Amino acid sequence: MAPSANPIEHSFELAAERCDDLMPPVYRRLHERHPETLTMFRSEGAEFVKGSMLAMTIEAILDLAGERRGKFRMIECEVASHDAYGTPRELFVSFFGVIGETLRELLGSDWTAEMDDAWRRLLKEIEGLVAQEA
């Protein structure tokens, strides 16, 4: 299969070749950057919750960066639910950046300027979506 022309999608494709499970490196980075997140997940079933949250977030990212069939709307919906959990909006937005940074680290020299630019634009758009929900 030919690699995606979409730099966001392509970054995930390359990462999938190098890493079977993004959950450990993403959450390791999240917890290093934001130690307060260590206590934000219930202890029982936390791995399932984390995995589900990451999968939904990746689906939303790919939809927002791609065809926009509606899965990206999860971002707007989850702002309200995370507000109810007491999650600061900056932390909510930061999770998306943590995913991008994790991919950049996994890709190393295969991370391109085009990917970097696409991720920067995507994160700005996500910040805008979250701000609109205020």
Backbone as ProteinMPNN parsed JSONL, in Angstrom:
{"seq_chain_A": "MAPSANPIEHSFELAAERCDDLMPPVYRRLHERHPETLTMFRSEGAEFVKGSMLAMTIEAILDLAGERRGKFRMIECEVASHDAYGTPRELFVSFFGVIGETLRELLGSDWTAEMDDAWRRLLKEIEGLVAQEA", "coords_chain_A": {"N_chain_A": [[0.848, -1.173, 0.0], [0.543, 2.208, -0.817], [2.166, 4.981, 0.755], [0.404, 7.435, 2.696], [-0.526, 10.614, 1.36], [-1.154, 12.597, 3.023], [0.357, 14.366, 5.535], [-0.07, 14.075, 8.32], [-1.478, 11.659, 8.567], [0.476, 10.046, 7.401], [2.515, 10.253, 9.285], [1.435, 8.762, 11.37], [1.262, 6.286, 10.1], [3.988, 5.623, 9.681], [4.821, 5.554, 12.337], [3.344, 3.383, 13.25], [4.695, 1.317, 12.037], [6.912, 1.163, 13.591], [6.168, 0.895, 16.203], [4.18, -1.124, 18.128], [2.214, -0.488, 19.953], [1.003, 2.5, 20.83], [0.178, 3.466, 23.231], [1.787, 3.085, 25.726], [4.204, 4.803, 25.258], [2.967, 7.292, 24.758], [1.438, 7.86, 27.088], [3.46, 7.758, 28.995], [4.964, 10.005, 28.283], [2.961, 11.968, 28.637], [2.508, 11.762, 31.428], [5.044, 12.453, 32.36], [5.278, 15.12, 31.495], [3.037, 16.223, 32.655], [2.613, 15.61, 35.662], [0.416, 15.603, 37.342], [-1.504, 14.154, 36.054], [-1.21, 11.528, 36.709], [-2.856, 10.782, 38.806], [-5.344, 11.096, 37.767], [-6.713, 9.087, 36.51], [-8.888, 6.447, 37.18], [-8.033, 3.71, 39.312], [-8.826, 1.014, 38.877], [-9.303, -0.584, 35.878], [-7.963, 1.325, 34.444], [-6.126, 1.062, 32.328], [-7.718, 0.22, 30.197], [-9.38, 2.468, 29.928], [-7.479, 4.448, 29.293], [-6.467, 3.387, 26.874], [-8.77, 3.394, 25.272], [-9.355, 6.136, 25.272], [-7.081, 7.135, 23.952], [-7.334, 5.855, 21.448], [-9.783, 6.953, 20.508], [-9.021, 9.618, 20.365], [-6.985, 9.569, 18.435], [-8.506, 8.749, 16.215], [-10.116, 11.031, 15.949], [-8.165, 12.975, 15.41], [-7.131, 12.029, 12.948], [-9.42, 12.239, 11.365], [-9.957, 14.993, 11.507], [-7.664, 15.975, 10.288], [-8.003, 14.902, 7.851], [-10.584, 13.732, 5.933], [-12.785, 14.748, 7.3], [-15.253, 13.581, 8.292], [-16.791, 13.586, 10.495], [-15.932, 12.419, 12.905], [-14.104, 14.033, 14.135], [-15.577, 15.759, 15.612], [-15.759, 14.738, 18.09], [-13.861, 15.931, 19.619], [-14.919, 18.437, 20.338], [-17.135, 17.556, 21.819], [-15.919, 16.137, 23.896], [-14.626, 18.132, 25.283], [-16.534, 19.298, 26.98], [-17.169, 17.078, 28.638], [-14.699, 16.607, 29.828], [-14.363, 19.026, 31.119], [-16.282, 18.67, 33.098], [-15.031, 16.665, 34.554], [-13.125, 18.146, 35.709], [-10.823, 18.653, 34.372], [-8.287, 20.735, 33.298], [-8.516, 22.933, 30.518], [-6.187, 23.524, 29.104], [-4.63, 21.314, 29.619], [-6.197, 19.351, 28.42], [-5.931, 20.076, 25.691], [-3.191, 19.792, 25.503], [-2.782, 17.042, 25.447], [-3.116, 16.262, 22.78], [-0.889, 17.441, 21.599], [1.094, 15.986, 22.912], [0.764, 13.498, 21.762], [1.562, 14.063, 19.112], [4.257, 14.814, 19.61], [5.24, 12.407, 20.568], [5.042, 10.807, 18.303], [6.853, 12.182, 16.669], [9.245, 11.682, 18.04], [9.372, 8.87, 17.809], [9.657, 8.616, 15.032], [12.018, 9.899, 14.464], [14.651, 10.684, 12.353], [13.025, 10.4, 10.169], [10.939, 12.08, 10.46], [9.423, 14.767, 8.976], [9.749, 18.16, 7.666], [7.362, 18.896, 6.537], [5.546, 17.279, 7.925], [5.922, 18.343, 10.476], [4.996, 20.977, 10.11], [2.321, 20.434, 9.393], [1.379, 19.214, 11.748], [1.702, 21.35, 13.526], [-0.164, 23.201, 12.497], [-2.5, 21.68, 12.805], [-2.641, 21.391, 15.618], [-3.029, 24.05, 16.343], [-5.552, 24.45, 15.23], [-7.041, 22.673, 16.79], [-6.754, 23.89, 19.29], [-8.29, 26.158, 18.741], [-10.839, 24.991, 18.343], [-11.35, 24.027, 20.915], [-11.339, 26.413, 22.364], [-13.605, 27.639, 21.314], [-15.598, 26.28, 22.553], [-15.831, 27.389, 24.984]], "CA_chain_A": [[0.0, 0.0, 0.0], [1.318, 3.447, -0.924], [2.021, 5.846, 1.934], [-0.549, 8.533, 2.575], [-0.006, 11.929, 0.986], [-1.464, 13.47, 4.146], [1.5, 14.226, 6.455], [-0.507, 13.595, 9.641], [-1.716, 10.225, 8.383], [1.761, 9.391, 7.134], [3.259, 10.159, 10.551], [0.88, 7.613, 12.091], [1.656, 5.07, 9.368], [5.384, 5.324, 9.997], [4.897, 5.195, 13.756], [2.797, 2.027, 13.389], [5.742, 0.377, 11.616], [7.962, 1.136, 14.606], [5.632, 0.731, 17.559], [2.934, -1.887, 18.115], [1.234, 0.089, 20.864], [1.372, 3.879, 21.165], [-0.278, 3.85, 24.562], [2.843, 3.308, 26.726], [5.02, 6.012, 25.113], [2.143, 8.512, 24.851], [1.111, 8.152, 28.488], [4.714, 8.055, 29.701], [5.258, 11.419, 28.002], [1.921, 12.775, 29.293], [2.748, 11.775, 32.874], [6.278, 13.21, 32.61], [4.975, 16.538, 31.287], [1.94, 16.634, 33.538], [2.541, 14.598, 36.726], [-0.918, 15.593, 37.944], [-2.359, 13.179, 35.358], [-1.047, 10.195, 37.31], [-3.987, 10.506, 39.701], [-6.607, 11.434, 37.096], [-7.365, 7.888, 35.996], [-9.232, 5.503, 38.246], [-7.047, 2.628, 39.329], [-9.383, -0.19, 38.252], [-9.69, -0.37, 34.485], [-7.284, 2.51, 33.899], [-5.501, 0.763, 31.034], [-8.793, 0.236, 29.199], [-9.788, 3.866, 29.741], [-6.397, 5.122, 28.578], [-6.438, 2.877, 25.509], [-9.963, 3.893, 24.583], [-9.183, 7.579, 25.097], [-6.081, 7.344, 22.916], [-7.901, 5.431, 20.164], [-10.763, 7.965, 20.074], [-8.286, 10.841, 20.05], [-6.322, 9.354, 17.146], [-9.557, 8.792, 15.192], [-10.504, 12.427, 15.781], [-7.045, 13.649, 14.746], [-7.075, 11.614, 11.544], [-10.579, 12.799, 10.672], [-9.76, 16.44, 11.412], [-6.582, 16.217, 9.326], [-8.347, 14.263, 6.589], [-11.842, 13.937, 5.222], [-13.75, 15.411, 8.172], [-16.54, 12.895, 8.194], [-17.543, 13.82, 11.72], [-15.296, 11.906, 14.124], [-13.368, 15.113, 14.791], [-16.513, 16.434, 16.527], [-15.507, 14.191, 19.422], [-13.045, 16.898, 20.349], [-15.837, 19.41, 20.931], [-17.95, 16.867, 22.826], [-15.101, 15.758, 25.037], [-14.272, 19.319, 26.068], [-17.528, 19.425, 28.048], [-17.055, 16.002, 29.622], [-13.466, 16.82, 30.593], [-14.657, 20.136, 32.033], [-17.003, 18.087, 34.23], [-14.051, 15.928, 35.358], [-12.207, 19.105, 36.311], [-9.588, 18.687, 33.586], [-8.035, 22.054, 32.712], [-8.537, 22.917, 29.053], [-4.816, 23.494, 28.596], [-4.215, 19.916, 29.705], [-6.956, 18.65, 27.377], [-5.268, 20.385, 24.418], [-1.821, 19.279, 25.582], [-2.767, 15.625, 25.1], [-2.93, 16.165, 21.332], [0.517, 17.748, 21.353], [1.882, 14.864, 23.422], [0.705, 12.456, 20.727], [2.448, 14.5, 18.028], [5.65, 14.742, 20.065], [5.602, 10.991, 20.656], [5.279, 10.357, 16.93], [8.101, 12.794, 16.209], [10.344, 10.942, 18.656], [9.418, 7.536, 17.2], [10.079, 8.708, 13.641], [13.398, 10.374, 14.4], [15.059, 11.388, 11.129], [11.965, 10.3, 9.16], [9.994, 13.176, 10.714], [9.714, 15.772, 7.956], [9.285, 19.536, 7.884], [5.949, 18.902, 6.155], [4.825, 16.719, 9.077], [6.01, 19.316, 11.551], [4.093, 22.067, 9.764], [0.949, 19.931, 9.455], [1.039, 19.044, 13.158], [1.569, 22.685, 14.127], [-1.466, 23.741, 12.059], [-3.547, 20.873, 13.426], [-2.74, 21.742, 17.04], [-3.642, 25.39, 16.407], [-6.978, 24.278, 14.964], [-7.624, 22.038, 17.966], [-6.852, 24.956, 20.295], [-9.435, 26.973, 18.353], [-12.062, 24.236, 18.617], [-11.541, 23.992, 22.361], [-11.664, 27.778, 22.795], [-14.982, 27.924, 20.904], [-16.513, 25.615, 23.479], [-15.816, 28.086, 26.282]], "C_chain_A": [[0.894, 1.237, 0.0], [1.115, 4.291, 0.328], [1.041, 6.981, 1.652], [0.157, 9.818, 2.172], [-0.257, 12.937, 2.104], [-0.358, 13.294, 5.193], [1.123, 13.745, 7.86], [-0.73, 12.086, 9.566], [-0.4, 9.476, 8.196], [2.591, 9.264, 8.412], [2.742, 8.991, 11.383], [1.261, 6.296, 11.412], [3.084, 4.661, 9.721], [5.547, 4.894, 11.454], [4.392, 3.766, 13.972], [3.803, 0.961, 12.961], [6.798, 0.181, 12.701], [7.462, 0.764, 16.0], [4.279, 0.031, 17.482], [1.834, -1.228, 18.939], [1.709, 1.484, 21.28], [1.038, 4.253, 22.604], [0.872, 4.039, 25.563], [3.682, 4.568, 26.478], [4.216, 7.311, 25.207], [1.877, 8.846, 26.312], [2.348, 8.39, 29.337], [5.062, 9.533, 29.523], [4.241, 12.33, 28.697], [2.204, 12.885, 30.787], [4.04, 12.502, 33.235], [6.012, 14.709, 32.512], [3.985, 17.077, 32.302], [1.764, 15.581, 34.638], [1.163, 14.521, 37.388], [-1.845, 14.577, 37.27], [-2.237, 11.774, 35.93], [-2.235, 9.817, 38.186], [-5.337, 10.752, 39.026], [-7.366, 10.216, 36.572], [-7.67, 6.963, 37.155], [-8.268, 4.326, 38.188], [-7.58, 1.362, 38.652], [-9.842, 0.142, 36.83], [-8.998, 0.792, 33.809], [-6.69, 2.242, 32.525], [-6.538, 0.77, 29.925], [-9.214, 1.664, 28.894], [-8.734, 4.624, 28.938], [-6.355, 4.683, 27.111], [-7.6, 3.397, 24.684], [-9.837, 5.384, 24.29], [-8.18, 7.868, 23.98], [-6.63, 6.974, 21.541], [-8.9, 6.458, 19.635], [-10.062, 9.255, 19.655], [-7.592, 10.707, 18.699], [-7.341, 9.38, 16.012], [-9.965, 10.23, 14.903], [-9.417, 13.214, 15.048], [-7.031, 13.315, 13.26], [-8.245, 12.17, 10.743], [-10.415, 14.303, 10.475], [-8.705, 16.776, 10.359], [-6.924, 15.684, 7.937], [-9.693, 14.694, 6.033], [-12.936, 14.629, 6.034], [-15.158, 14.844, 8.005], [-17.344, 12.993, 9.481], [-16.886, 13.327, 12.99], [-14.535, 13.006, 14.86], [-14.261, 15.876, 15.76], [-16.37, 15.911, 17.958], [-14.714, 15.187, 20.258], [-13.952, 17.888, 21.065], [-16.675, 18.785, 22.036], [-17.151, 16.574, 24.09], [-14.624, 16.948, 25.863], [-15.226, 19.435, 27.249], [-17.379, 18.32, 29.086], [-15.781, 16.156, 30.451], [-13.574, 18.032, 31.519], [-15.331, 19.586, 33.293], [-16.082, 17.277, 35.136], [-13.103, 16.87, 36.091], [-10.873, 19.186, 35.592], [-9.393, 20.086, 33.005], [-7.978, 21.951, 31.183], [-7.137, 22.877, 28.459], [-4.279, 22.061, 28.593], [-4.922, 19.087, 28.632], [-6.271, 18.842, 26.023], [-3.868, 19.779, 24.387], [-1.733, 17.815, 25.177], [-2.531, 15.414, 23.608], [-1.474, 16.437, 20.957], [1.436, 16.629, 21.803], [1.895, 13.732, 22.393], [1.638, 12.819, 19.58], [3.918, 14.4, 18.405], [6.131, 13.293, 20.15], [5.881, 10.438, 19.264], [6.597, 10.907, 16.406], [9.309, 12.049, 16.779], [10.489, 9.558, 18.029], [9.986, 7.578, 15.78], [11.52, 9.177, 13.496], [13.674, 11.123, 13.112], [14.03, 11.272, 10.007], [10.87, 11.338, 9.368], [10.37, 14.309, 9.769], [9.228, 17.153, 8.363], [7.802, 19.644, 7.537], [5.082, 18.344, 7.291], [4.781, 17.732, 10.212], [5.034, 20.466, 11.328], [2.633, 21.631, 9.891], [0.503, 19.748, 10.911], [0.856, 20.393, 13.851], [0.206, 23.297, 13.773], [-2.626, 22.995, 12.727], [-3.734, 21.25, 14.896], [-3.345, 23.125, 17.235], [-5.151, 25.283, 16.204], [-7.679, 23.645, 16.171], [-7.762, 23.058, 19.104], [-8.066, 25.837, 20.018], [-10.764, 26.278, 18.637], [-12.373, 24.228, 20.108], [-11.936, 25.374, 22.878], [-13.101, 28.134, 22.449], [-16.001, 27.339, 21.883], [-16.589, 26.313, 24.834], [-17.123, 28.796, 26.55]], "O_chain_A": [[1.882, 1.3, 0.732], [0.024, 4.314, 0.897], [0.881, 7.42, 0.513], [1.286, 10.08, 2.586], [0.353, 14.006, 2.131], [-0.155, 12.185, 5.688], [1.921, 13.075, 8.516], [-0.229, 11.332, 10.401], [-0.196, 8.405, 8.767], [3.293, 8.27, 8.597], [3.528, 8.301, 12.033], [1.549, 5.307, 12.086], [3.352, 3.498, 10.022], [6.315, 3.982, 11.76], [4.949, 3.025, 14.782], [3.772, -0.164, 13.46], [7.491, -0.836, 12.73], [8.243, 0.368, 16.866], [3.348, 0.53, 16.85], [0.65, -1.397, 18.645], [2.699, 1.622, 21.998], [1.554, 5.238, 23.133], [0.926, 5.087, 26.206], [3.864, 5.35, 27.412], [4.73, 8.322, 25.685], [2.067, 9.987, 26.733], [2.293, 9.15, 30.304], [5.408, 10.222, 30.483], [4.617, 13.347, 29.28], [2.147, 13.978, 31.352], [4.127, 13.106, 34.304], [6.472, 15.48, 33.354], [4.078, 18.221, 32.748], [0.861, 14.748, 34.553], [0.793, 13.481, 37.933], [-2.857, 14.183, 37.849], [-3.082, 10.921, 35.659], [-2.575, 8.639, 38.288], [-6.376, 10.623, 39.675], [-8.543, 10.321, 36.23], [-6.818, 6.72, 38.011], [-7.751, 3.993, 37.122], [-6.84, 0.705, 37.92], [-10.663, 1.035, 36.619], [-9.395, 1.205, 32.72], [-6.745, 3.104, 31.648], [-6.273, 1.268, 28.831], [-9.385, 2.03, 27.731], [-9.068, 5.359, 28.009], [-6.222, 5.516, 26.214], [-7.428, 3.794, 23.531], [-10.169, 5.84, 23.196], [-8.409, 8.752, 23.154], [-6.415, 7.703, 20.573], [-8.873, 6.799, 18.452], [-10.473, 9.906, 18.694], [-7.613, 11.644, 17.901], [-7.081, 9.964, 14.96], [-10.141, 10.608, 13.745], [-9.716, 14.023, 14.17], [-6.932, 14.205, 12.416], [-8.086, 12.532, 9.578], [-10.703, 14.827, 9.399], [-8.845, 17.754, 9.624], [-6.228, 15.975, 6.964], [-9.909, 15.862, 5.709], [-13.935, 15.058, 5.458], [-16.1, 15.541, 7.63], [-18.478, 12.517, 9.535], [-17.253, 13.782, 14.074], [-14.341, 12.921, 16.072], [-13.758, 16.572, 16.642], [-16.803, 16.556, 18.912], [-14.889, 15.263, 21.474], [-13.777, 18.15, 22.255], [-16.902, 19.408, 23.073], [-17.642, 16.741, 25.206], [-14.255, 16.783, 27.025], [-14.795, 19.643, 28.383], [-17.454, 18.586, 30.286], [-15.784, 15.867, 31.648], [-12.95, 18.063, 32.58], [-14.997, 19.982, 34.41], [-16.309, 17.2, 36.343], [-12.367, 16.451, 36.985], [-9.904, 19.721, 36.129], [-10.265, 20.572, 32.284], [-7.449, 20.982, 30.638], [-6.925, 22.257, 27.417], [-3.565, 21.655, 27.677], [-4.308, 18.22, 28.01], [-6.056, 17.875, 25.292], [-3.421, 19.304, 23.343], [-0.721, 17.386, 24.623], [-1.822, 14.486, 23.217], [-0.901, 15.753, 20.109], [2.444, 16.349, 21.154], [2.924, 13.089, 22.183], [2.417, 11.983, 19.123], [4.736, 13.948, 17.603], [7.285, 12.993, 19.843], [6.839, 9.691, 19.066], [7.37, 10.186, 15.775], [10.286, 11.816, 16.067], [11.604, 9.119, 17.747], [10.715, 6.673, 15.375], [12.17, 8.874, 12.495], [12.993, 12.103, 12.81], [14.142, 11.967, 8.998], [9.968, 11.461, 8.54], [11.515, 14.759, 9.765], [8.413, 17.303, 9.273], [7.068, 20.401, 8.173], [4.011, 18.879, 7.579], [3.738, 17.949, 10.829], [4.33, 20.878, 12.249], [1.807, 22.366, 10.431], [-0.627, 20.09, 11.261], [-0.047, 20.554, 14.672], [-0.485, 23.839, 14.636], [-3.605, 23.605, 13.156], [-4.864, 21.408, 15.36], [-4.093, 23.348, 18.188], [-5.931, 25.93, 16.903], [-8.788, 24.044, 16.526], [-8.778, 23.08, 19.799], [-8.786, 26.219, 20.94], [-11.707, 26.907, 19.116], [-13.523, 24.402, 20.512], [-12.794, 25.477, 23.754], [-13.756, 28.854, 23.203], [-17.117, 27.843, 22.018], [-17.322, 25.88, 25.723], [-17.278, 29.429, 27.595]]}, "name": "protein", "num_of_chains": 1, "seq": "MAPSANPIEHSFELAAERCDDLMPPVYRRLHERHPETLTMFRSEGAEFVKGSMLAMTIEAILDLAGERRGKFRMIECEVASHDAYGTPRELFVSFFGVIGETLRELLGSDWTAEMDDAWRRLLKEIEGLVAQEA"}
